[in-house]
mmCIF file of C-alpha atoms and ligand atoms in Angstrom:
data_model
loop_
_atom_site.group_PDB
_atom_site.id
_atom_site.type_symbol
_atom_site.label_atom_id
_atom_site.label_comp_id
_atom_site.label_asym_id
_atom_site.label_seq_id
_atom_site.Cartn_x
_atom_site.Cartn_y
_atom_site.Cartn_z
ATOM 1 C CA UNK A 169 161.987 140.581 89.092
ATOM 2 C CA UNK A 170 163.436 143.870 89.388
ATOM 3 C CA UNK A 171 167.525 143.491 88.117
ATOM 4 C CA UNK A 172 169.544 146.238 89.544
ATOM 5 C CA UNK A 173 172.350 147.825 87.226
ATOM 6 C CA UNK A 174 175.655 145.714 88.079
ATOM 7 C CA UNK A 175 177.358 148.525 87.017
ATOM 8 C CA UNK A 176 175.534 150.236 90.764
ATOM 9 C CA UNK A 177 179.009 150.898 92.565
ATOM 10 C CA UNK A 178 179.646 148.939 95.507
ATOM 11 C CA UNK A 179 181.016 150.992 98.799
ATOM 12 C CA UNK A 180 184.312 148.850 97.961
ATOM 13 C CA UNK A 181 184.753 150.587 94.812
ATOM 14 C CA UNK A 182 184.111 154.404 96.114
ATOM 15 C CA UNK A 183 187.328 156.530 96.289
ATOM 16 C CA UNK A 184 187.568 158.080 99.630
ATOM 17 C CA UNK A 185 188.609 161.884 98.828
ATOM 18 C CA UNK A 186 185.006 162.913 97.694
ATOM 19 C CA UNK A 187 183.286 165.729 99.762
ATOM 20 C CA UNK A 188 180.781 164.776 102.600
ATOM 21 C CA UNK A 189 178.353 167.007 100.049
ATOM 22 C CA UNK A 190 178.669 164.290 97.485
ATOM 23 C CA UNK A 191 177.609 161.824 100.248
ATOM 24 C CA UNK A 192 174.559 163.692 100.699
ATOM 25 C CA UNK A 193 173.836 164.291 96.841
ATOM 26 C CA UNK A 194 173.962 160.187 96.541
ATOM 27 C CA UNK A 195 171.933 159.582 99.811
ATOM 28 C CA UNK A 196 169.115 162.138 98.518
ATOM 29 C CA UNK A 197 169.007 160.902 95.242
ATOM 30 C CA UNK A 198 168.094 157.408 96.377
ATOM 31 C CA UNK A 199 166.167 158.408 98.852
ATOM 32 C CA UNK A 200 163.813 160.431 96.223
ATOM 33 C CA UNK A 201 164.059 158.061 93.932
ATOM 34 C CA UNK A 202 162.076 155.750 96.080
ATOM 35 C CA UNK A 203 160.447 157.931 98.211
ATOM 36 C CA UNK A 204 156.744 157.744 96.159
ATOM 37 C CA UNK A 205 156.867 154.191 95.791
ATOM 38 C CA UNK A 206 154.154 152.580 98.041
ATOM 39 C CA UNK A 207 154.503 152.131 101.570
ATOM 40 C CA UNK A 208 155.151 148.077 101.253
ATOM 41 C CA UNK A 209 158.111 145.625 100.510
ATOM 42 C CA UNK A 210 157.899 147.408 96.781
ATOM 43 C CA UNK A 211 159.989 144.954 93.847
ATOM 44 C CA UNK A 212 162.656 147.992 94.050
ATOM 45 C CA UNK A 213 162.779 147.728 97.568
ATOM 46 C CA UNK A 214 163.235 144.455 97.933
ATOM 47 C CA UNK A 215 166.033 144.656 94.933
ATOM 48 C CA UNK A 216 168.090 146.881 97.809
ATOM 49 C CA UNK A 217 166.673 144.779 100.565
ATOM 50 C CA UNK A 218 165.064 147.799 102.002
ATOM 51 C CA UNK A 219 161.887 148.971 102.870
ATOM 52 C CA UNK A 220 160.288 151.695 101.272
ATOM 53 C CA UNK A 221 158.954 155.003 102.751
ATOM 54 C CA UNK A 222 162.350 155.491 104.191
ATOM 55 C CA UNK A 223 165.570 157.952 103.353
ATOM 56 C CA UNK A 224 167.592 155.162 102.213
ATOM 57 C CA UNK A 225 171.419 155.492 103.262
ATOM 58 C CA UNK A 226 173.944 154.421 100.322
ATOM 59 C CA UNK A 227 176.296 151.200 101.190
ATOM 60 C CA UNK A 228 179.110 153.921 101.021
ATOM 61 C CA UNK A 229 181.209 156.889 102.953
ATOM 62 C CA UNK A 230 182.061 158.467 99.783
ATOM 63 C CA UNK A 231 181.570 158.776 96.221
ATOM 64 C CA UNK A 232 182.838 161.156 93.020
ATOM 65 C CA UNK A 233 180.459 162.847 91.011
ATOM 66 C CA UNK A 234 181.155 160.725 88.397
ATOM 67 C CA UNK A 235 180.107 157.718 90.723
ATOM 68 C CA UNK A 236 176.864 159.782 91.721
ATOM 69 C CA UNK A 237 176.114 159.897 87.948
ATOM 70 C CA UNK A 238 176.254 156.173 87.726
ATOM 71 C CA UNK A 239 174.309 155.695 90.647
ATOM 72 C CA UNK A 240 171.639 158.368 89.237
ATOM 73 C CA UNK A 241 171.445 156.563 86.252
ATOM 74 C CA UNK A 242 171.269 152.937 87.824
ATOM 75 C CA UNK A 243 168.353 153.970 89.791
ATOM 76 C CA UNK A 244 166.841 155.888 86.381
ATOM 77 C CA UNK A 245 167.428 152.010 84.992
ATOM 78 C CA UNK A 246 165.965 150.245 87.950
ATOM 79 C CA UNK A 247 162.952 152.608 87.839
ATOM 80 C CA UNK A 248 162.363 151.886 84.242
ATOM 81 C CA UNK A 249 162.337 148.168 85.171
ATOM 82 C CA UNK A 250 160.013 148.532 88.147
ATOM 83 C CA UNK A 251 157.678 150.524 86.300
ATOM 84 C CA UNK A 252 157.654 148.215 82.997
ATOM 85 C CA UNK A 253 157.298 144.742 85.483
ATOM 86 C CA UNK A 254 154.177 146.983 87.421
ATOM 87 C CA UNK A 255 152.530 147.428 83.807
ATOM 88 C CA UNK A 256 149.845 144.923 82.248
ATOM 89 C CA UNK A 257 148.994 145.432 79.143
ATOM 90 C CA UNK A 258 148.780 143.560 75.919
ATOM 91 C CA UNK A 259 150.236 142.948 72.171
ATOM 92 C CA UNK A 260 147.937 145.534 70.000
ATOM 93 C CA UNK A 261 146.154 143.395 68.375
ATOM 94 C CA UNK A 262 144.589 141.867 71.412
ATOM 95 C CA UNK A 263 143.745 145.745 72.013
ATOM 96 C CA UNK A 264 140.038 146.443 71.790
ATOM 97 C CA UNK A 265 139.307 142.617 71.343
ATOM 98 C CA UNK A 266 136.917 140.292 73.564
ATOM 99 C CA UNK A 267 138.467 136.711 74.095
ATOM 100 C CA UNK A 268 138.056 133.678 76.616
ATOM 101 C CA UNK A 269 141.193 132.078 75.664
ATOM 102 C CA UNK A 270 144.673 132.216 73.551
ATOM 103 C CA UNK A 271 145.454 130.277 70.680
ATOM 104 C CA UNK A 272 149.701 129.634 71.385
ATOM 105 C CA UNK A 273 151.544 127.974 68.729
ATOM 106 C CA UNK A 274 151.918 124.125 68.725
ATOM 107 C CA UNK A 275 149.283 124.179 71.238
ATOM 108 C CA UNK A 276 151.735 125.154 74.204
ATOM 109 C CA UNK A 277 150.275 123.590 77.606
ATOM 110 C CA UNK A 278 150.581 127.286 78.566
ATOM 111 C CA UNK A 279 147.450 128.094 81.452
ATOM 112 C CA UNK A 280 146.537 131.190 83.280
ATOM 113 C CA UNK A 281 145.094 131.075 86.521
ATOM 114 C CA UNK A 282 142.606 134.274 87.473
ATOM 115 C CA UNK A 283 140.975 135.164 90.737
ATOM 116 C CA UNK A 284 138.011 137.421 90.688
ATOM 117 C CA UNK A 285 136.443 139.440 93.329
ATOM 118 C CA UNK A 286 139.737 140.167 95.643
ATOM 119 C CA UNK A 287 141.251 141.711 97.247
ATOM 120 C CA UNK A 288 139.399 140.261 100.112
ATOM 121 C CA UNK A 289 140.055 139.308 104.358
ATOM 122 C CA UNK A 290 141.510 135.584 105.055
ATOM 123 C CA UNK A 291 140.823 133.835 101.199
ATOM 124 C CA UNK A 292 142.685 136.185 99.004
ATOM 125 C CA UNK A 293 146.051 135.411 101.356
ATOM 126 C CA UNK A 294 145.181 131.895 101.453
ATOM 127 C CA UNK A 295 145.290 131.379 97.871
ATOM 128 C CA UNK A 296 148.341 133.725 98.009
ATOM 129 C CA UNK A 297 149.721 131.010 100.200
ATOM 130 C CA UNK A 298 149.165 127.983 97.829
ATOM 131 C CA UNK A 299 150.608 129.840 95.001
ATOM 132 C CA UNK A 300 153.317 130.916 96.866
ATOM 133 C CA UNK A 301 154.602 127.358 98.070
ATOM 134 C CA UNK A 302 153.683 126.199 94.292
ATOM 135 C CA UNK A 303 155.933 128.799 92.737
ATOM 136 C CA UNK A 304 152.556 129.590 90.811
ATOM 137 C CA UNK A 305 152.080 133.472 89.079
ATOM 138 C CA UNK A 306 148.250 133.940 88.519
ATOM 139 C CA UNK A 307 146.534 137.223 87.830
ATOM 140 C CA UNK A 308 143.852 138.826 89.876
ATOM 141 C CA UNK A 309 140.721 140.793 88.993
ATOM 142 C CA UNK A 310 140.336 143.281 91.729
ATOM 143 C CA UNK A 311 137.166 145.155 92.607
ATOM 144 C CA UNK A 312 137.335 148.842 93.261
ATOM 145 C CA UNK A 313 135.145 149.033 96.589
ATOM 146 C CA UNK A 314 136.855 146.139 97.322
ATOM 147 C CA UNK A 315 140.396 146.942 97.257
ATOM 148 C CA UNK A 316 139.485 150.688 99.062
ATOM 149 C CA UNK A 317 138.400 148.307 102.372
ATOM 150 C CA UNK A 318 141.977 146.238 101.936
ATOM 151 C CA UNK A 319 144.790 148.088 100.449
ATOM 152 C CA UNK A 320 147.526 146.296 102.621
ATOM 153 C CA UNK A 321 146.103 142.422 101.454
ATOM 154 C CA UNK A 322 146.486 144.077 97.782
ATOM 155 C CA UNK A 323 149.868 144.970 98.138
ATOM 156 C CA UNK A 324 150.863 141.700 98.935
ATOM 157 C CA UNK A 325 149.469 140.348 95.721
ATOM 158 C CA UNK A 326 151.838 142.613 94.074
ATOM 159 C CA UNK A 327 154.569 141.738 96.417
ATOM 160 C CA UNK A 328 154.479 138.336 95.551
ATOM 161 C CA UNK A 329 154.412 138.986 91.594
ATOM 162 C CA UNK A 330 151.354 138.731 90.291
ATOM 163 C CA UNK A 331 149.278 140.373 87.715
ATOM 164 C CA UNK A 332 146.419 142.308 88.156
ATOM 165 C CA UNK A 333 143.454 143.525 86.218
ATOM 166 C CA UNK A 334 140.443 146.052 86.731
ATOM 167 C CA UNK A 335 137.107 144.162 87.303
ATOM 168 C CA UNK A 336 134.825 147.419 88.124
ATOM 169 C CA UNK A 337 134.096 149.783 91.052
ATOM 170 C CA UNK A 338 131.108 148.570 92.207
ATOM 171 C CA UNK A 339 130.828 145.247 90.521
ATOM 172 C CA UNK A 340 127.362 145.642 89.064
ATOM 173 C CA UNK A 341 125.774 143.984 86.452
ATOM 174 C CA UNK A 342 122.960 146.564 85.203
ATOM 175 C CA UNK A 343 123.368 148.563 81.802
ATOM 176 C CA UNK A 344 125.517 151.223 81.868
ATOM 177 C CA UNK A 345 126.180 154.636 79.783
ATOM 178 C CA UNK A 346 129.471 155.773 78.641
ATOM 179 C CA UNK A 347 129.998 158.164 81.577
ATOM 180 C CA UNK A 348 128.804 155.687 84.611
ATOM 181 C CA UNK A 349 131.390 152.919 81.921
ATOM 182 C CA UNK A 350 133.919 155.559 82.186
ATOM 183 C CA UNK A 351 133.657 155.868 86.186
ATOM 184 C CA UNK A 352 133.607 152.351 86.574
ATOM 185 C CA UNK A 353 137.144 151.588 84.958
ATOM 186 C CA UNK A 354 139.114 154.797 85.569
ATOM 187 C CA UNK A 355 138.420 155.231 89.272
ATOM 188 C CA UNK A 356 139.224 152.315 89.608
ATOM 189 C CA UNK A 357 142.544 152.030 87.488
ATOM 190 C CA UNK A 358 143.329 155.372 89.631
ATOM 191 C CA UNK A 359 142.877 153.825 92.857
ATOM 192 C CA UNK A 360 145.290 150.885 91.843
ATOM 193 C CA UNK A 361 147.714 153.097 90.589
ATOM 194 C CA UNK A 362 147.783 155.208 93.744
ATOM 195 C CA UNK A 363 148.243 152.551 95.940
ATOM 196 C CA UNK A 364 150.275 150.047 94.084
ATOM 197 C CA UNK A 365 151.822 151.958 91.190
ATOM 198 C CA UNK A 366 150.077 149.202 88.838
ATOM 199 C CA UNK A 367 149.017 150.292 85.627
ATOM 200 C CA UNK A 368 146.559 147.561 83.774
ATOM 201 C CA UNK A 369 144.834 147.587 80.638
ATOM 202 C CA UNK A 370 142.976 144.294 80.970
ATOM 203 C CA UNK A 371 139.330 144.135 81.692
ATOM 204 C CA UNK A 372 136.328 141.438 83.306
ATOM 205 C CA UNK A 373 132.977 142.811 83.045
ATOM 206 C CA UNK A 374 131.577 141.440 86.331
ATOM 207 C CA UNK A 375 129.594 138.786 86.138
ATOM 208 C CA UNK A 376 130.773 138.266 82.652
ATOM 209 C CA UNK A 377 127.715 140.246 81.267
ATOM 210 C CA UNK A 378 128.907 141.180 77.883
ATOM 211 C CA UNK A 379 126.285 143.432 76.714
ATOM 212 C CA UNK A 380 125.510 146.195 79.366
ATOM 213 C CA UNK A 381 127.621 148.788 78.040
ATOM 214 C CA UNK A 382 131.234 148.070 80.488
ATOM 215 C CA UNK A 383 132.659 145.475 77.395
ATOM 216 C CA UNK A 384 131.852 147.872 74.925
ATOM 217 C CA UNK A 385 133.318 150.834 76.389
ATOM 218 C CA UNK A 386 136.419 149.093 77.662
ATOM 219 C CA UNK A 387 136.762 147.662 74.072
ATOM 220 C CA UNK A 388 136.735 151.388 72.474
ATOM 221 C CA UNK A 389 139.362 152.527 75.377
ATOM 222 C CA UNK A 390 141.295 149.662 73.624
ATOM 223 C CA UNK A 391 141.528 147.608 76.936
ATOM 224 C CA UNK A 392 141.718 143.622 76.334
ATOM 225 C CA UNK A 393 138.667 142.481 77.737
ATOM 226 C CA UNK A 394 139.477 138.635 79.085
ATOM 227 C CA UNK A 395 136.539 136.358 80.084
ATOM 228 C CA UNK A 396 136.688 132.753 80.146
ATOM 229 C CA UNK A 397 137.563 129.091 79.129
ATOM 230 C CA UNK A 398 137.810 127.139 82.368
ATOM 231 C CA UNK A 399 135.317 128.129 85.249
ATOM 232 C CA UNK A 400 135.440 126.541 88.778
ATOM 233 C CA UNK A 401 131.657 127.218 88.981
ATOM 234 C CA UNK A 402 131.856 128.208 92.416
ATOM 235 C CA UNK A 403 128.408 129.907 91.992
ATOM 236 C CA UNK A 404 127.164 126.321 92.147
ATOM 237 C CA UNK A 405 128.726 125.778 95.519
ATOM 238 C CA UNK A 406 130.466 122.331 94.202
ATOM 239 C CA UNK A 407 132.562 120.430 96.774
ATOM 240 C CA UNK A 408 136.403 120.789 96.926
ATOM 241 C CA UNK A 409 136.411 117.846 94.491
ATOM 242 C CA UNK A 410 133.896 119.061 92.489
ATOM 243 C CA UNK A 411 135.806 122.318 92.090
ATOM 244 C CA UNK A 412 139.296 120.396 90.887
ATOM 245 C CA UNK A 413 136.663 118.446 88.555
ATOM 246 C CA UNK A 414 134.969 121.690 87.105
ATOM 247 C CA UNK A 415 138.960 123.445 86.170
ATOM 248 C CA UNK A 416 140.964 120.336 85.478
ATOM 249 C CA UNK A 417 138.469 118.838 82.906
ATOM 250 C CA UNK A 418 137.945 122.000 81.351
ATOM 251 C CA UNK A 419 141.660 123.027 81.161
ATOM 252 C CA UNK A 420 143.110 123.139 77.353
ATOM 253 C CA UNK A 421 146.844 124.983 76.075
ATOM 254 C CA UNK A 422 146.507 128.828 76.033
ATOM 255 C CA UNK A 423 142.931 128.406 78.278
ATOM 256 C CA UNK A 424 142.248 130.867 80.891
ATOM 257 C CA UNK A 425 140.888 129.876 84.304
ATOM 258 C CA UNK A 426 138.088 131.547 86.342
ATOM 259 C CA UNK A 427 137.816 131.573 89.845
ATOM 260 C CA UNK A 428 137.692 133.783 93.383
ATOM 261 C CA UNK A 429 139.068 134.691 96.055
ATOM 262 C CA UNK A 430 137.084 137.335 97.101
ATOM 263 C CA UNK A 431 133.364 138.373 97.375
ATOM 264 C CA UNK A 432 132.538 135.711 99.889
ATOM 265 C CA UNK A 433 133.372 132.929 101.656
ATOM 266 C CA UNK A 434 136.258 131.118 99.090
ATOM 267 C CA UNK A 435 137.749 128.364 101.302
ATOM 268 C CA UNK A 436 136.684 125.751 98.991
ATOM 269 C CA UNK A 437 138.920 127.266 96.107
ATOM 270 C CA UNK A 438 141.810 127.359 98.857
ATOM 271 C CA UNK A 439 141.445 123.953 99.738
ATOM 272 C CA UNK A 440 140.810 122.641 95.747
ATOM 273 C CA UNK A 441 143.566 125.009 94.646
ATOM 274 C CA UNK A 442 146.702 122.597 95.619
ATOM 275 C CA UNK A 443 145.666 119.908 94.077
ATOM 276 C CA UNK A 444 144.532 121.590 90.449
ATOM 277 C CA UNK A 445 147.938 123.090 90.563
ATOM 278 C CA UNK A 446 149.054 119.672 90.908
ATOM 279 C CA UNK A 447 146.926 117.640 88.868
ATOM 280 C CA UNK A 448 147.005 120.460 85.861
ATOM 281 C CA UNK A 449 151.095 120.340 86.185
ATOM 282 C CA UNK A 450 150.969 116.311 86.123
ATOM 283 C CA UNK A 451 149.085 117.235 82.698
ATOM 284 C CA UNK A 452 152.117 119.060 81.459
ATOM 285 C CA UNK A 453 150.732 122.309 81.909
ATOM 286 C CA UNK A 454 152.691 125.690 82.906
ATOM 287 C CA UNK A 455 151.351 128.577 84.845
ATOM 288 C CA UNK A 456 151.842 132.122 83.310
ATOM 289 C CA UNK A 457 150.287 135.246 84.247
ATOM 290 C CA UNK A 458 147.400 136.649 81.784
ATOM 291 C CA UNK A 459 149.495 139.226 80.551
ATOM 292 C CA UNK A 460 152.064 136.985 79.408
ATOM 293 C CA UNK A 461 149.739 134.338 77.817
ATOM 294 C CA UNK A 462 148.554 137.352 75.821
ATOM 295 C CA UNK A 463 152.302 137.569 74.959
ATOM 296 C CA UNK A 464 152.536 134.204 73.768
ATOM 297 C CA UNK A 465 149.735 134.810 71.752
ATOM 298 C CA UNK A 466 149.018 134.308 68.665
ATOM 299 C CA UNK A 467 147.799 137.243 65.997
ATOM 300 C CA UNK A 468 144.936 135.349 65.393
ATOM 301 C CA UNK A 469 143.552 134.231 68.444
ATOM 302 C CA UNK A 470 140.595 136.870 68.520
ATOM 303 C CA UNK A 471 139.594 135.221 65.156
ATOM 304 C CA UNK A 472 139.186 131.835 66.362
ATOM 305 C CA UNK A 473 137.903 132.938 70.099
ATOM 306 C CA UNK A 474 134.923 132.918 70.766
ATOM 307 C CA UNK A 475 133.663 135.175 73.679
ATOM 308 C CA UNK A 476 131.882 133.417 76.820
ATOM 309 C CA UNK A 477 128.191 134.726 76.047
ATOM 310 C CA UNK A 478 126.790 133.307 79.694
ATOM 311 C CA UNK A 479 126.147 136.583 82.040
ATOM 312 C CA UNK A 480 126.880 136.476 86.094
ATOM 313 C CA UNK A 481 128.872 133.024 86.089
ATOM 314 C CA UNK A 482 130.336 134.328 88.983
ATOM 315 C CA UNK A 483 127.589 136.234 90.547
ATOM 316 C CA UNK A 484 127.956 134.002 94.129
ATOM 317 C CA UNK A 485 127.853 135.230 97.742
ATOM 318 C CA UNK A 486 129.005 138.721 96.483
ATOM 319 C CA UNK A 487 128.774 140.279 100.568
ATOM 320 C CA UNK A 488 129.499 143.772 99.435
HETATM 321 ZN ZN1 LIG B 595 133.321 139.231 89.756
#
């Protein structure tokens, strides 16, 4: 969450022999400040409890120039926040590595939840939902063509705090050369940037197909590529009890659990997702974002990892 500088002057603490010009120095500096962010309940935003997309008036009549100065450099602060809390990356030495889980010291009941496929109509803000009234952060694997048909449903995954990774433009599983590799990832990681201001370095290959040239050149661009240790199966269409079966049995500290909520019909993995939450917390287990399980990481866990060599686990009703 976005922490604004306490030092940010309240209107109670502005003198009130400044110019009106000062006024309009503050208001404009604010106002530019958050004038690119994207047109949604941004983190900043909601840290002034203000919408974005706006000229944003000050809480004040006047101010000093020393008082625009801190205000300049609260919002310099608060911009270095946002933009550090919209970045996903990882430690270096997960850089340029393959791995389907995390090895986290004294075998931490640490989990991360994924959803593939998204962002996608009805599912995507129905698991949303369930995370939501869990207090759950998960991390989801968006789909270039995908998000391009439903910016607004993305920016509510980002309003809500989660993480996000690139999963491909067009989700295909056929070999690939370096340019088409190339395409794949960066028009996508543009296309998230432009609309959320998310920058990600963490990679699925789609379908988990680890040898068709996307793995290897997301490994040389020195992206984390994250499969696999838990997977709902929902290619096998199992019932909503069948689905809790297939992630809660599987679950172990520092795993990392694949499922969807986009690509098709996912109201099965809406309707199982309460009660893995649940049963995984009556377990002892806590939900982190992928991002920060690769934080809590281990140097060695590419060592001991071994990479998820099954291709399209997750190839199911894909309707695009
Ligand atoms: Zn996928």
């Amino acid at each position: 969450m976005v922490q604004i500088n306490p030092s940010l002057p309240s209107s109670r603490r502005f003198g009130r022999t400044a110019t009106t010009g000062i006024i309009a120095t503050g208001m404009v500096v604010l106002g530019s400040a958050l004038w690119g962010l994207p047109p949604f309940w941004s983190p900043l935003g909601k840290a002034f409890g203000l919408r974005s997309h706006k000229l944003y008036v000050l809480p004040m009549k006047v101010a000093t120039g020393k008082q625009v100065e801190s205000i300049e450099g609260a919002i310099a602060s608060s911009m270095a926040e946002l933009e550090k809390n919209l970045t996903f990356g990882s430690p270096k030495f997960f850089q340029g590595k393959t791995i389907d889980k995390v090895l986290v010291s004294n075998q931490e009941k640490v989990i991360a939840l994924t959803f593939d496929d998204g962002p996608w109509p009805v599912h995507t803000e129905g698991v949303l939902n369930v995370l939501r009234k869990n207090n759950v952060k998960a991390t989801f694997y968006w789909v270039g063509e995908h998000l391009n048909n439903f910016p607004n449903i993305a920016r509510k995954v980002i309003a809500d705090g989660h993480a996000i990774a690139n999963h491909t433009w067009n989700h295909d599983y056929h070999d690939v050369d370096k340019k088409t590799a190339a395409k794949e990832l960066g028009s996508l990681e543009e296309l998230i940037y432009k609309l959320t201001r998310v920058k990600t370095r963490i990679f699925r290959p789609p379908g988990g197909v680890l040898d068709n040239g996307l793995v290897s050149y997301a490994e040389n661009q020195n992206y984390v590529v994250t499969m696999w240790s838990s997977d709902a199966q929902e290619a096998s269409y199992p019932s909503v009890q069948g689905l809790i079966n297939n992630v809660v049995n599987s679950a172990s500290p520092g795993g990392i659990v694949l499922m969807h909520d986009g690509g098709g019909d996912r109201s099965t993995t809406v309707q199982a997702l309460p009660t893995i939450i649940k049963e995984l917390r009556r377990r002892g287990y806590k939900f982190v974002t992928l991002p920060k399980l690769l934080e809590m990481g281990e140097q060695d866990s590419t060592s001991k990892s071994t990479p998820t060599p099954k291709r399209a686990a997750d190839t199911i009703v894909e309707s695009i």
